[in-house]
Amino acid sequence: MASSDLLPVSGALAPRAPAPDVYTHTDALAERHGAVNLGRGAPDFDGPAVLRRAATAAMRAGVNQYVASAGHPELLETLGALAVPEGTRYDPRTEITVTAGATEALATALETLLRPGDEVLVLEPFYDSYPALVRRAGGVPVAVPLVRRGSGYVLDADAVSAAVTGRTRVLLLNTPHNPTGWVASAGELESLAALVLRHGLYVVCDEVYEQLVHGTGQDDRHRSIASLPGLRERTVVCSGAAKSLSVCGWRVGWAFAPKELSGPLRDAHRMLSYCAPAPLQLGVAAGLAWAHRTGWFGLQRQEYRARRAALLAGLEAAGLCPVTPSGGFMIMASTGPDLPADPLRANELLARDFGVTGLPLPGFHVRPESASGLLRFAFCKELGVLQEAARRLSALAPATEKGTLPA
Ligand SMILES: Cc1ncc(COP(=O)(O)O)c(C=O)c1O
């Protein structure tokens, strides 16, 4: 069940001062101490060269002005043919919209669906943009905690059900999940789908890590809730090239939605950013086609599994009790017995004395104090960088064993 210390009395996230900018905090720490920076969830390597070649060719060929607001036809066609969730179809002419990153897809989806005061269910911890995106669209975010069980996180379907009120309008779902690495199982998606249909809700599903499911078990693969019976008509699927193709700075994302929802979503997008960067849309179209043709996403998953193993080994050796993520490229860990529970302070000590930084997560929780004792480490880094981080982290082990750390 939802734990009452995580859900405020009203069940809603009260307006509060923004959480500290932990990204800038972490970057500054890493620079000051020459630390390996595992704070930011952006790769330290470029995506496949085919993307840059196609984008450069598009710039040289004069694709440098606005394109159709809904998206360049070449990317829309490619998305419709290759990137839609398994078991679904979307018409590129009316049901797919290219946006300025997945973030804009999420923002316009929420703007389309929410009326003032509507409640939006979010799973906690959550990607730190969510509360602000919901509030900007006039909604009220309501947090339901994911539960740590065994070696990972699971959904508490009863807690989600208990959080539904007469004002609930949208379930904002993220699978694979940042920061926990949770990947919704078939059973979890079915229980959420049943709840959505029972209460006439809508779903905004953030699937930016769809190509990064690491499990080896048969059940461990990405599934979209949009592919379940009756859900396509009630779901906006948001994704993008940032994580799948390692081009976070290109700002190319997309939304798949039924025609009735795509119309207003496209209107919102037209007024917000008008169109995503034109030549980069063509780079992404070429990259997606190439990745599907060559099976590159599978190779990328193998590389990520090696990266995950290297970092997990280092965190385990340091006694930081990492949770093995089933998807995405983040690892949640504890600050251990000897680092302070205050995650900002723990991160500072880690950077100063051991030359590694993670990311404190106050902005990923309803109440910053729920982030106490937790750090997130990103493994979207070159293998050698992660091995060096693991080597440095292992120096933490003797201090942990001795129960002492430099003051
Ligand atoms: C869960 C999640 N959604 C969305 C985004 C942002 O995607 P984009 O860069 O395409 O806007 C991120 C980035 O870290 C993320 O972790």
PDB file of C-alpha atoms in Angstrom, residues 10 114-121 140 142 160-170 198-202:
ATOM      1  CA  SER A  10      -4.119  15.513   0.284  1.00  0.00           C
ATOM      2  CA  LEU A 114      -5.542  18.090 -18.595  1.00  0.00           C
ATOM      3  CA  ARG A 115      -8.194  20.480 -17.351  1.00  0.00           C
ATOM      4  CA  PRO A 116      -7.432  22.767 -14.402  1.00  0.00           C
ATOM      5  CA  GLY A 117      -7.176  20.752 -11.184  1.00  0.00           C
ATOM      6  CA  ASP A 118      -7.081  17.322 -12.834  1.00  0.00           C
ATOM      7  CA  GLU A 119      -4.925  14.844 -10.943  1.00  0.00           C
ATOM      8  CA  VAL A 120      -2.091  12.912 -12.572  1.00  0.00           C
ATOM      9  CA  LEU A 121      -0.706   9.717 -11.048  1.00  0.00           C
ATOM     10  CA  VAL A 140      -1.912  18.261  -9.846  1.00  0.00           C
ATOM     11  CA  VAL A 142      -0.113  12.650  -7.163  1.00  0.00           C
ATOM     12  CA  VAL A 160      -2.126   2.993  -7.518  1.00  0.00           C
ATOM     13  CA  SER A 161      -5.783   2.013  -7.286  1.00  0.00           C
ATOM     14  CA  ALA A 162      -6.116   3.631  -3.850  1.00  0.00           C
ATOM     15  CA  ALA A 163      -4.696   6.897  -5.201  1.00  0.00           C
ATOM     16  CA  VAL A 164      -7.468   7.283  -7.826  1.00  0.00           C
ATOM     17  CA  THR A 165     -10.029   9.965  -6.951  1.00  0.00           C
ATOM     18  CA  GLY A 166     -12.911  11.558  -8.806  1.00  0.00           C
ATOM     19  CA  ARG A 167     -10.431  14.095 -10.164  1.00  0.00           C
ATOM     20  CA  THR A 168      -7.859  11.653 -11.531  1.00  0.00           C
ATOM     21  CA  ARG A 169      -7.478  12.086 -15.278  1.00  0.00           C
ATOM     22  CA  VAL A 170      -4.079  10.737 -16.365  1.00  0.00           C
ATOM     23  CA  ARG A 198     -12.290   1.014 -15.113  1.00  0.00           C
ATOM     24  CA  HIS A 199     -11.937   4.722 -14.287  1.00  0.00           C
ATOM     25  CA  GLY A 200     -11.934   6.127 -17.844  1.00  0.00           C
ATOM     26  CA  LEU A 201      -8.414   7.568 -17.437  1.00  0.00           C
ATOM     27  CA  TYR A 202      -5.847   8.461 -20.073  1.00  0.00           C
TER      28      TYR A 202
END
